[in-house]
Short mmCIF file of C-alpha atoms and ligand atoms in Angstrom, two decimals:
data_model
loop_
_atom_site.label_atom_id
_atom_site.label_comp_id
_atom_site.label_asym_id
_atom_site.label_seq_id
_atom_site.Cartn_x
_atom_site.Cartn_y
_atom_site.Cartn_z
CA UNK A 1 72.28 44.13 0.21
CA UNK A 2 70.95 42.45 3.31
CA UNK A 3 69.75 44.49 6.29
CA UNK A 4 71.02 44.04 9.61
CA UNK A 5 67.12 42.97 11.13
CA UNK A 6 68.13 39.96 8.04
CA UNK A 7 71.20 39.16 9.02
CA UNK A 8 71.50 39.32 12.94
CA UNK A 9 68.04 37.34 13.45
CA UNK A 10 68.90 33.70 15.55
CA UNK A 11 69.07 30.84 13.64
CA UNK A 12 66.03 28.98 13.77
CA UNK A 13 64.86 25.71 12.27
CA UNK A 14 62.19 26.57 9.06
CA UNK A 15 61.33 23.76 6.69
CA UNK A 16 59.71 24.84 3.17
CA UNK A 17 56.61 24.11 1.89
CA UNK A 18 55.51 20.52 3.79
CA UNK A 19 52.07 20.02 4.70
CA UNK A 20 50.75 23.27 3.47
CA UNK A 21 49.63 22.23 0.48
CA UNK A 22 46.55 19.69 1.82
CA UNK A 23 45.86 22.69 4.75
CA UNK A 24 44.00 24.39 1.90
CA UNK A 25 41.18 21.36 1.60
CA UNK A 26 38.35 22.05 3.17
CA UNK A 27 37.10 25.67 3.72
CA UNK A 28 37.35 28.20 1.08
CA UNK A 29 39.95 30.79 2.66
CA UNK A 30 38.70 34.64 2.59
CA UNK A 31 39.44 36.14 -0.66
CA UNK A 32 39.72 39.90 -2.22
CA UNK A 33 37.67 38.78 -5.19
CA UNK A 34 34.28 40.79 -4.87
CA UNK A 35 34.09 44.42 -4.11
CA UNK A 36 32.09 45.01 -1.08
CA UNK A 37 34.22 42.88 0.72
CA UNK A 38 36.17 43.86 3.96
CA UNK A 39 39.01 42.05 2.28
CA UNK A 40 38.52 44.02 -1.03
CA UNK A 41 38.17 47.24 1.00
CA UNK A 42 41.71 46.13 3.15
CA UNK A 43 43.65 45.65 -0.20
CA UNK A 44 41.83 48.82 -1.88
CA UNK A 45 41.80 51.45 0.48
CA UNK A 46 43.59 50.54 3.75
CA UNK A 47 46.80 49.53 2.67
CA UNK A 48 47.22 52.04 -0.04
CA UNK A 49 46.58 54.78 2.80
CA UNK A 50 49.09 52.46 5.22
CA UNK A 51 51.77 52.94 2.54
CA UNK A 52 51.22 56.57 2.00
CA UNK A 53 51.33 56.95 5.74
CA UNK A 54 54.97 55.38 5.37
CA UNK A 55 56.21 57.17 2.25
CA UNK A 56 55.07 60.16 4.62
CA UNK A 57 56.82 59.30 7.20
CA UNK A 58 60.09 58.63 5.43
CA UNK A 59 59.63 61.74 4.14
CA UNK A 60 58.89 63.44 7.53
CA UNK A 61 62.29 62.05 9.02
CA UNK A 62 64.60 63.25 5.93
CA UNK A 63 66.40 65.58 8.36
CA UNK A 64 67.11 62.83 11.09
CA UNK A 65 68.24 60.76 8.41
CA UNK A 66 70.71 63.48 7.22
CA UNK A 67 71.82 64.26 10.52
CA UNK A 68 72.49 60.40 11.37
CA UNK A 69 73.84 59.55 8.14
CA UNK A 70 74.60 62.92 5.94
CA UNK A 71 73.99 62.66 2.19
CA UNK A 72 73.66 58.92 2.51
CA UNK A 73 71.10 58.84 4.35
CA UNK A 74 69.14 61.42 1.87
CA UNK A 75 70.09 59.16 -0.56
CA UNK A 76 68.26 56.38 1.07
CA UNK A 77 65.39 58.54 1.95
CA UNK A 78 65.11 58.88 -1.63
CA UNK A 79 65.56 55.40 -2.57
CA UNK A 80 62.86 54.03 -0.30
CA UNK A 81 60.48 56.87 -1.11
CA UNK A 82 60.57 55.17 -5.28
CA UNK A 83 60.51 51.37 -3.82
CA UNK A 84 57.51 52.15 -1.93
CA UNK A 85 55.42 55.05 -4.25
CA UNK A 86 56.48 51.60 -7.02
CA UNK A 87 54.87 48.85 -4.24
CA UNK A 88 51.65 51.20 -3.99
CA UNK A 89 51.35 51.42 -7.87
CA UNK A 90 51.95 47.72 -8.08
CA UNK A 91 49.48 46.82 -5.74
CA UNK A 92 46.93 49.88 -6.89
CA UNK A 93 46.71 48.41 -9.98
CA UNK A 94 46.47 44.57 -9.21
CA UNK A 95 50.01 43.48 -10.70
CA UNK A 96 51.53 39.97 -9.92
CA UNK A 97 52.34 39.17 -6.55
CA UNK A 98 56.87 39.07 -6.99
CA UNK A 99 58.81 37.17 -5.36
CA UNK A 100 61.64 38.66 -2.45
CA UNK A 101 64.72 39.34 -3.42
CA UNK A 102 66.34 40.26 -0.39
CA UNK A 103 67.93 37.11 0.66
CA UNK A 104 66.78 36.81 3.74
CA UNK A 105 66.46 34.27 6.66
CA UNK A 106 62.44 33.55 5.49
CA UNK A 107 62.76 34.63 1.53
CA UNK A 108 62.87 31.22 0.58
CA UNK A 109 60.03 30.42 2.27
CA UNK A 110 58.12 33.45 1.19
CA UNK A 111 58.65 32.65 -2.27
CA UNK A 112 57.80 29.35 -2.58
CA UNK A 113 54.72 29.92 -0.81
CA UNK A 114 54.05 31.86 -3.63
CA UNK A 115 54.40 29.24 -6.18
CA UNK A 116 52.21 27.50 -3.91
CA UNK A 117 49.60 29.99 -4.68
CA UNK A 118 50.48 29.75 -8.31
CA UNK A 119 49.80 26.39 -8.03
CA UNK A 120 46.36 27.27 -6.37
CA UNK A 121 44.96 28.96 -8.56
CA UNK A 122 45.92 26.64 -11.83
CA UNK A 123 46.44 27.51 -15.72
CA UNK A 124 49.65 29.02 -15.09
CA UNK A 125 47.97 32.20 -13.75
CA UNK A 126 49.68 34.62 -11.44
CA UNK A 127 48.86 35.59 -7.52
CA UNK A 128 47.96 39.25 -7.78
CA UNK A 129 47.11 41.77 -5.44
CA UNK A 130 43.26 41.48 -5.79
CA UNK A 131 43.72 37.62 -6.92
CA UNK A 132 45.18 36.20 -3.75
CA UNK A 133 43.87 34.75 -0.56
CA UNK A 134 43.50 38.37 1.51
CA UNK A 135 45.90 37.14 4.61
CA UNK A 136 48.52 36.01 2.25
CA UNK A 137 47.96 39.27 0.45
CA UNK A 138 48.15 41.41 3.89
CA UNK A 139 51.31 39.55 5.05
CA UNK A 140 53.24 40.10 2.06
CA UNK A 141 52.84 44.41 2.17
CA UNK A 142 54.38 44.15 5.29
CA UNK A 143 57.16 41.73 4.21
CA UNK A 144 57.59 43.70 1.06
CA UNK A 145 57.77 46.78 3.38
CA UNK A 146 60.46 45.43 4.94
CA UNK A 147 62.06 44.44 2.14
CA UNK A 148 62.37 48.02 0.80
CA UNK A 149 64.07 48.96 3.80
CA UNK A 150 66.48 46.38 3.58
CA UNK A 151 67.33 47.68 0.05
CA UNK A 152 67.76 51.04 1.34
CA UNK A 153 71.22 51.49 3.50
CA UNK A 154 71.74 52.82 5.53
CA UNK A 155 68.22 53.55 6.80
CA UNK A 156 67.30 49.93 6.63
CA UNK A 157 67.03 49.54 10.42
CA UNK A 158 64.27 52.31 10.64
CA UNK A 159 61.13 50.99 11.62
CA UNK A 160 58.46 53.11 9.79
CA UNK A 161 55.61 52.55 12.33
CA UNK A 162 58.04 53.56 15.11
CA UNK A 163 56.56 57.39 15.11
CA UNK A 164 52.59 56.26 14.81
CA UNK A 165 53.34 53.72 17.39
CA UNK A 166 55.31 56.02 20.19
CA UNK A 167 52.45 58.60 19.63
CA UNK A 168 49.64 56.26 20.16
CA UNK A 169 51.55 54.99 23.57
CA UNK A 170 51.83 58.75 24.84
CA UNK A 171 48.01 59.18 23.56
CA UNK A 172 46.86 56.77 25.74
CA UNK A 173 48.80 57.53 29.44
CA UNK A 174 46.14 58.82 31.24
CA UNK A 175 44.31 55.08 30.99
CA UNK A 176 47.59 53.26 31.24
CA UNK A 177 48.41 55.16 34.62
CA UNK A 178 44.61 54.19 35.77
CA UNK A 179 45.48 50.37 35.32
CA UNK A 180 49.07 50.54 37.00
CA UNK A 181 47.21 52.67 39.89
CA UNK A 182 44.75 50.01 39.84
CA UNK A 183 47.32 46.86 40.06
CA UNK A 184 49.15 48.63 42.63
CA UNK A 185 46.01 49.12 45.21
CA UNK A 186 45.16 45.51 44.18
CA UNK A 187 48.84 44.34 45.89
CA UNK A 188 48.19 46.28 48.25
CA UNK A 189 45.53 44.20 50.01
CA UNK A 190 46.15 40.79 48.27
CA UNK A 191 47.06 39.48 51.34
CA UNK A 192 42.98 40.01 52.57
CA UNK A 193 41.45 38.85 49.00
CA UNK A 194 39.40 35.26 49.14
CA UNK A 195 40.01 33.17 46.29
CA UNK A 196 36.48 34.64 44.72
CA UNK A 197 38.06 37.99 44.68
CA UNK A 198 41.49 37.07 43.30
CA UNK A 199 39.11 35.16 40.48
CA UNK A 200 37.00 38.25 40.07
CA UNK A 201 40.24 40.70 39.57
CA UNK A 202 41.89 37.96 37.34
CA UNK A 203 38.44 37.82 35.25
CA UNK A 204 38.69 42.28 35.18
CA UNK A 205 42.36 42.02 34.23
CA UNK A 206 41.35 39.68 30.84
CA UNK A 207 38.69 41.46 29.98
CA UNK A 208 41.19 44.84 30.04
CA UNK A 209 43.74 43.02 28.18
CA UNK A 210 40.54 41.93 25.68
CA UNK A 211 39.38 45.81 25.19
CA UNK A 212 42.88 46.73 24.72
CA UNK A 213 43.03 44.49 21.52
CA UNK A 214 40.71 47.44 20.06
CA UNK A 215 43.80 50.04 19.69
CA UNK A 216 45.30 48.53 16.76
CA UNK A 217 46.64 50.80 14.24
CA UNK A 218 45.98 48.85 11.46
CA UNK A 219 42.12 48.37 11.22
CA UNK A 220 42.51 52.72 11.42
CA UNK A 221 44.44 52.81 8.14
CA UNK A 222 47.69 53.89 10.62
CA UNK A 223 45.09 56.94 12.55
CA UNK A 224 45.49 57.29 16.30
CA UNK A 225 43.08 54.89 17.52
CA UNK A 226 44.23 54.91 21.23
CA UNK A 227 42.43 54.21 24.65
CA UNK A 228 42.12 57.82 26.09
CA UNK A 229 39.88 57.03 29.44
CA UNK A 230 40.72 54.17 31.95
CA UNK A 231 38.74 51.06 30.65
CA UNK A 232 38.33 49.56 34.14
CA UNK A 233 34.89 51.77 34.59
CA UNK A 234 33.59 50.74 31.47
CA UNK A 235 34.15 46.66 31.88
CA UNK A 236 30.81 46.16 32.50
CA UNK A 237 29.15 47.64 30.02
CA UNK A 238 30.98 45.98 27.68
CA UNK A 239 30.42 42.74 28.90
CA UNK A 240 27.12 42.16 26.81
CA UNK A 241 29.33 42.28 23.61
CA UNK A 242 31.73 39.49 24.59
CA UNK A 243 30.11 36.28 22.18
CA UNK A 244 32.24 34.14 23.60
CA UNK A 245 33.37 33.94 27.27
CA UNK A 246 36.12 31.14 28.29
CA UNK A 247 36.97 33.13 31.38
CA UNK A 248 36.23 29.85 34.31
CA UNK A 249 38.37 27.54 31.91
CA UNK A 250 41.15 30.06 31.95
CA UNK A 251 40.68 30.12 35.97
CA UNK A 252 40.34 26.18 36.32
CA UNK A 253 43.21 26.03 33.87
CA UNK A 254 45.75 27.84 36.08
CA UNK A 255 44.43 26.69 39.40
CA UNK A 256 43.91 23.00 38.73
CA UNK A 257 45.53 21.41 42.56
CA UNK A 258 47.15 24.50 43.49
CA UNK A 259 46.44 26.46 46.35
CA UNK A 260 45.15 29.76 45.04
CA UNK A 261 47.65 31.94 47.28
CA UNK A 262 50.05 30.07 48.62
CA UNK A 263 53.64 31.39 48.07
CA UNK A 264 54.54 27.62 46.93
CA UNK A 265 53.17 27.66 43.30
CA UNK A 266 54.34 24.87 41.20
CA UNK A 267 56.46 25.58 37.91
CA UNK A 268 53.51 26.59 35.63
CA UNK A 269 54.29 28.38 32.50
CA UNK A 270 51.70 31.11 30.82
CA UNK A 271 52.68 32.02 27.25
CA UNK A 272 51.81 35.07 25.65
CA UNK A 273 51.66 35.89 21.82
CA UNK A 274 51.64 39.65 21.24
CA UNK A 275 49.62 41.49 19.05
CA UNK A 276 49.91 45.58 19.62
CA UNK A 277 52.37 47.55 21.16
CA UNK A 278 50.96 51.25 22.86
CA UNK A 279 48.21 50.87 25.10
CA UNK A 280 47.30 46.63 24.20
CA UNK A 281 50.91 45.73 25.37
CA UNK A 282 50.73 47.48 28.72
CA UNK A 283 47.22 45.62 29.34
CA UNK A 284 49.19 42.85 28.52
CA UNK A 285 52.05 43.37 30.88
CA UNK A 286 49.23 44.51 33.69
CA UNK A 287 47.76 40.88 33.20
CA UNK A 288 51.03 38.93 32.95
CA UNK A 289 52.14 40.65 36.10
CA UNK A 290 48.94 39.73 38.09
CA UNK A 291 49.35 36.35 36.61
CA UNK A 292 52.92 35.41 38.89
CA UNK A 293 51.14 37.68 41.29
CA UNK A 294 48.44 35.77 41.90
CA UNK A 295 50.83 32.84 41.97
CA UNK A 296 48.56 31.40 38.91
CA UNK A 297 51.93 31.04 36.96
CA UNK A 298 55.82 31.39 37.72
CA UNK A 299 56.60 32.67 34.13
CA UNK A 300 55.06 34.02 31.80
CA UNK A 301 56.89 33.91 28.11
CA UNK A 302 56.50 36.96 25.75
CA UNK A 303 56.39 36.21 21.91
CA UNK A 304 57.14 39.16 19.70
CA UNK A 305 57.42 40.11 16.00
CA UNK A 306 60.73 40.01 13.90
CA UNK A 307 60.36 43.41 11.74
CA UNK A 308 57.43 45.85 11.46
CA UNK A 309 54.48 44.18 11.23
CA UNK A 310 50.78 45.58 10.75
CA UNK A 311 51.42 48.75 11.68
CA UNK A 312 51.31 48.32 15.72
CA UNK A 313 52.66 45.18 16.42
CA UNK A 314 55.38 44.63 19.32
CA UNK A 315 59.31 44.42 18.23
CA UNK A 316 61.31 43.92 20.48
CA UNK A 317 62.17 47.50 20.27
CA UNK A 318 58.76 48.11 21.17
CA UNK A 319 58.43 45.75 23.80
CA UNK A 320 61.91 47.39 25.92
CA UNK A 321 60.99 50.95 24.83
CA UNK A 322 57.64 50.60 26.45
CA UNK A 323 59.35 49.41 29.74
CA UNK A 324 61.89 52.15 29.55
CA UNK A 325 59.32 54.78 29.30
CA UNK A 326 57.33 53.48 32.54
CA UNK A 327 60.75 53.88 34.47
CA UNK A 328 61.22 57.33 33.53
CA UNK A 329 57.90 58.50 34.25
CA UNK A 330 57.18 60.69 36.79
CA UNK A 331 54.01 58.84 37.93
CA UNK A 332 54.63 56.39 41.13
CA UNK A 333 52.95 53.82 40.24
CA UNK A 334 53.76 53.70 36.68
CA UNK A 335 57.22 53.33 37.48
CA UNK A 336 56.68 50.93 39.73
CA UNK A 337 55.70 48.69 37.27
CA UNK A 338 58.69 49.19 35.26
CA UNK A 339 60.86 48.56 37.82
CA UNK A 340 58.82 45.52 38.72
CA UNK A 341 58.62 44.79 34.97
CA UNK A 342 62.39 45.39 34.69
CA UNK A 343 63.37 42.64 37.47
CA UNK A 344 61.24 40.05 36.08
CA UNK A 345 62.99 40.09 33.18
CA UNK A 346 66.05 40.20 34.82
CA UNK A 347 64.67 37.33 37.28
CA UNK A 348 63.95 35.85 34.19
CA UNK A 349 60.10 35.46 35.30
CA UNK A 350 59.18 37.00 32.19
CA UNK A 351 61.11 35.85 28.74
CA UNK A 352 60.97 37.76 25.35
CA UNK A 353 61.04 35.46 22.37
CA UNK A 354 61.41 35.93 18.44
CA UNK A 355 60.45 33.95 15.63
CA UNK A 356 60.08 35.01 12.31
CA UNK A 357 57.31 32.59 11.78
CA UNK A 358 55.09 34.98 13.73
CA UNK A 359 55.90 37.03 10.20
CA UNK A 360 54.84 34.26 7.64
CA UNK A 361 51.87 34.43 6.20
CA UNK A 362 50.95 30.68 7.11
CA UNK A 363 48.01 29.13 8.95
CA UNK A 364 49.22 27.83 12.26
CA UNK A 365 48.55 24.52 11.89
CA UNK A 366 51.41 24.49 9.72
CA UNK A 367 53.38 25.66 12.00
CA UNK A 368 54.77 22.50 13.24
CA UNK A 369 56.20 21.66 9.79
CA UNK A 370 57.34 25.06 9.26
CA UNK A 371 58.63 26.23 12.67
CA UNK A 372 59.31 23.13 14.82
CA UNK A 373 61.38 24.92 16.94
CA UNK A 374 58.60 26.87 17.97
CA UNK A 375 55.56 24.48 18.24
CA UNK A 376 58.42 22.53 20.14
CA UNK A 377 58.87 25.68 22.75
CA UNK A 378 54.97 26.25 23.14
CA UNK A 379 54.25 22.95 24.11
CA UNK A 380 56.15 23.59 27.30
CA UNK A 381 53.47 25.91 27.89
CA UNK A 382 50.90 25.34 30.42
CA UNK A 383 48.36 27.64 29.00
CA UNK A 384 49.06 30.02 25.49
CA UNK A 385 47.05 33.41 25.57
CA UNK A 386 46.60 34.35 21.40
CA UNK A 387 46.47 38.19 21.39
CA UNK A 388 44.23 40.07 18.41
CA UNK A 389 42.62 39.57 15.14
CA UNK A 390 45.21 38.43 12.99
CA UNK A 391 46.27 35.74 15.05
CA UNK A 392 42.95 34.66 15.58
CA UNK A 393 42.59 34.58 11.76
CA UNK A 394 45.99 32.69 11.70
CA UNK A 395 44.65 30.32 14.08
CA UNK A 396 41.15 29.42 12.05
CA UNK A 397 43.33 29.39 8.72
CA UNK A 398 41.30 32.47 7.45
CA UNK A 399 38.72 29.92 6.70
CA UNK A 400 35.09 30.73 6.16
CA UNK A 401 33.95 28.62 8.84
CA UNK A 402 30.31 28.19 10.17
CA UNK A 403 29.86 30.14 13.34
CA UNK A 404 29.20 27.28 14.97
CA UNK A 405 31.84 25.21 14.82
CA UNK A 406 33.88 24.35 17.20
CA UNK A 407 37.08 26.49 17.78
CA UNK A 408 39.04 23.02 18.87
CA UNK A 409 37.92 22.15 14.97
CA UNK A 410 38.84 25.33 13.10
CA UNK A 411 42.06 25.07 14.61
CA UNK A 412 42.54 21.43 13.09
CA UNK A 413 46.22 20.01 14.12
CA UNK A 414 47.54 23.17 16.04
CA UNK A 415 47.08 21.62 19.54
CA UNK A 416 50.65 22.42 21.31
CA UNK A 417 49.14 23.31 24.54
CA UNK A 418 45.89 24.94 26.05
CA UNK A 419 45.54 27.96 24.64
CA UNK A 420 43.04 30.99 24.14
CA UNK A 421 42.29 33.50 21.47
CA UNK A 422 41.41 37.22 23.23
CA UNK A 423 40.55 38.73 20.32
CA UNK A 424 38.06 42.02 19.19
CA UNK A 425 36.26 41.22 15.78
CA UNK A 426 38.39 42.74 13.02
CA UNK A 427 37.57 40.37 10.43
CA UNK A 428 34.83 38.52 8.69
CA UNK A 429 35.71 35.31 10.22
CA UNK A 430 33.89 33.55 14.05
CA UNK A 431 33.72 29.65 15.06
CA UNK A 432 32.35 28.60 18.46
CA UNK A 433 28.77 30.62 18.55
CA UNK A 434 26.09 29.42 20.32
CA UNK A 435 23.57 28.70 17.12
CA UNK A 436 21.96 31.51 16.16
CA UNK A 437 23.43 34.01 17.06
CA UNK A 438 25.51 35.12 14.39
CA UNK A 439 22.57 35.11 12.30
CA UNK A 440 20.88 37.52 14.92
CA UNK A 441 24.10 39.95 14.95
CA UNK A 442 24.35 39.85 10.89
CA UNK A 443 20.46 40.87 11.19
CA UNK A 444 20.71 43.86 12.99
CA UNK A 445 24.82 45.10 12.68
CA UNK A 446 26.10 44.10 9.27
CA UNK A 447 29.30 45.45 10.55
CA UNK A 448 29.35 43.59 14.20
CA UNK A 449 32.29 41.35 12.67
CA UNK A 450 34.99 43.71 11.53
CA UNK A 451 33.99 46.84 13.81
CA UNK A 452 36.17 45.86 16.86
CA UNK A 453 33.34 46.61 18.99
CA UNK A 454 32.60 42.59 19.72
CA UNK A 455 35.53 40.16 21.26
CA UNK A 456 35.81 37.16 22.66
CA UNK A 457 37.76 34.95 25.44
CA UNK A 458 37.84 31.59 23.28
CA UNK A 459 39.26 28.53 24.95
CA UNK A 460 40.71 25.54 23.61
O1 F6P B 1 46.00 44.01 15.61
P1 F6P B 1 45.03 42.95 15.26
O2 F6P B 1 43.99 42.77 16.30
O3 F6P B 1 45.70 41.64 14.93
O4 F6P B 1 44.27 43.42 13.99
C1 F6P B 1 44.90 43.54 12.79
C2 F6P B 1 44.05 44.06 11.73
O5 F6P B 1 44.42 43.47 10.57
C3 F6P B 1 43.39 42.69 10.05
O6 F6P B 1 43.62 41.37 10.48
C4 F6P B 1 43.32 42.83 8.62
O7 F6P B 1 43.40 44.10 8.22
C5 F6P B 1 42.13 43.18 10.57
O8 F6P B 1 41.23 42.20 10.59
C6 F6P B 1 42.60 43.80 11.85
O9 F6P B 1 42.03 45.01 11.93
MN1 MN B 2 48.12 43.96 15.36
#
């Protein structure tokens, strides 16, 4: 039985397997192997506690679901409550990695990316859950999660991180309605700001949108992890812990012969790929809005996730329920920027896109083998903002990479425009140090790389 998040998705253009094969030369990609790990500790406590979280939460909703659907929907409560308690056994006690069944758009691709694996490893030995590269192995829960929706009608639709998700957006509207107070003051007296100014509030708004990347919900095993106080006083005290700081080529990159505010700005085109919905997505909004603001862009594209995806990523469910719930607020200048929010979508000044290859587990250099259509689409941008950890991983190939490399090298072929990674350390995994000083944080944090509480503004 296919779900309707299967069957309605657009057609887009996905070729199998291709390049992905010689993409693993090179580096050795992060592995579970080796307890003491952060990987080991993902796959052995994180995402058993994610799961439970869901089972609970299926559980939770049992009355909705009889209320929607009556004893069918019990029935599926039921249903999805034994595919999932199965998945956590499965992956509690390191069974094969099995391929989808669910007929999807992508379960083609899924699977033979896990004979791919197969292949990997050699002597006819199968992926498993603690024998598997640890973003393949990440991935997969959540397509596996959404598989055992799909197999349970006529719940399927239900998006199990909906609840966590809504409550860590209401958890954080005091500092949400500190930014949107902010942005409003700042149009205000635009009209009066030198270009230094404009610069300096475009530089605040990143780092916001940077700090924001700490309230994911998956790094806290699905626990409310949301921004309670306005960041804006904080910004710079937290300066000091951003390693890497692209902020002038982001400036020069979007100002390059224009006249920093003049109404006449040229078609430019900022892309940005989403990472979490709640409190990261309005700092995201905040900045794309400043963006055609400032007249540093005319449009700004949005790039969102297919299904349910690491707990807090955007949907687009996420992404209109968030704008919906800034119009009926009764705060002024939150609802100003949903209604401002609104008409640029309607303006079409801001564009949603989907594409389930934001939901593969591949490296993005392989992305223009695998999802043409998209590399095709970001190459029309004029400069590609990367939002969070696991693209950031996606974009180094989960590679254990010297810290000094170059990020330009780490990202190998994936070159579709210029782009930046704003990103807070959530996994073992940083190119593009200055030498040394890795070696000085691994002295004196051991956790400095997967605690959230370092970022960076990396340019390409
Ligand atoms: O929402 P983000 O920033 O992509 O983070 C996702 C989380 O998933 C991981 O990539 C793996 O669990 C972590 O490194 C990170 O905490
Ligand atoms: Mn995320």
């Amino acid at each position: 039985m296919r779900s309707e998040r299967c069957r309605k998705r657009p057609s887009q253009v996905y070729c199998v397997l291709g390049s992905a094969r010689s993409s693993a030369i090179g580096r050795s990609v992060l592995s579970i192997i080796g307890a003491g790990s952060f990987a080991y500790y993902t796959v052995k406590d994180r995402l058993p506690q994610i799961l439970t979280k869901v089972i609970d939460t299926i559980h939770r909703n049992k009355k909705k679901f009889f209320e929607e659907y009556g004893k069918e929907g019990v029935e599926a409560e039921k249903k999805a409550i034994s595919i999932f308690s199965k998945l956590r056994n499965e992956m509690q006690t390191n069974k094969p990695i099995l391929p989808l069944t669910d007929n999807c758009q992508d379960t083609d691709i899924w699977n033979q990316y896990l004979d791919y694996q197969k292949t990997l490893l050699g002597n006819g030995e199968d992926p498993s859950w603690f024998r598997s590269p640890w973003l393949y192995v990440e991935c997969y829960l959540y397509r596996r999660i959404q598989e055992g929706m799909s197999f349970s009608p006529p719940i399927s639709e239900y998006d199990v991180f909906r609840d966590v998700k809504n409550e860590s957006f209401f958890q954080s509207q005091q500092a949400m309605m500190a930014l949107c107070t902010h942005l409003q003051e700042l149009k205000k007296t635009i009209a009066s700001l030198s270009k230094e100014q404009r610069q300096e509030e475009f530089y605040r708004l990143l780092q916001v949108s940077l700090w924001g990347n700490k309230c994911d919900l998956s790094i806290s095993g699905g626990q409310d992890n949301s921004q309670k106080s306005s960041i804006l006083a904080s910004l710079e005290s937290l300066k000091s812990f951003i390693l890497v700081n692209n902020m002038d080529s982001l400036w020069n990159t979007l100002t390059k012969g224009k006249d920093v505010g003049s109404e006449n700005a040229l078609k430019t085109r900022v892309d940005i790929v989403l990472d979490n919905a709640g409190f990261e997505l309005v700092t995201d909004f905040i900045l794309a809005d400043a963006i055609l603001f400032f007249n540093l862009a005319t449009e700004v594209h949005f790039h969102g996730k297919c299904i349910p995806w690491f707990v807090s990523d955007t949907t687009k469910h996420d992404f209109d329920w968030t704008i919906q719930q800034f119009l009926a607020v009764n705060h002024k200048w939150m609802s100003k920027c949903g209604q401002t929010w609104k008409e640029n979508l309607k303006k079409g000044s801001w564009v949603y896109h989907e594409n389930l290859f934001w939901t593969l587990p591949h490296e993005f250099w392989s992305m223009e083998k695998i999802a043409p259509d998209l590399y095709t689409e970001l190459k029309k941008s004029d400069l590609i903002f990367f939002k969070g950890d696991l693209n950031y991983r996606k974009l180094t190939g989960d590679r254990k990479w010297d810290f000094t490399v170059p990020f330009s090298q780490a990202l190998k072929t994936f070159h579709p425009a210029p782009l930046c990674s704003i990103r807070t350390l959530k996994a073992d995994i940083q190119v593009g140090l200055q030498a040394g000083i890795g070696e000085r944080l691994s002295a004196s944090d051991a956790n400095w790389m997967v605690s959230g509480k370092y970022g960076v503004i990396q340019f390409s």
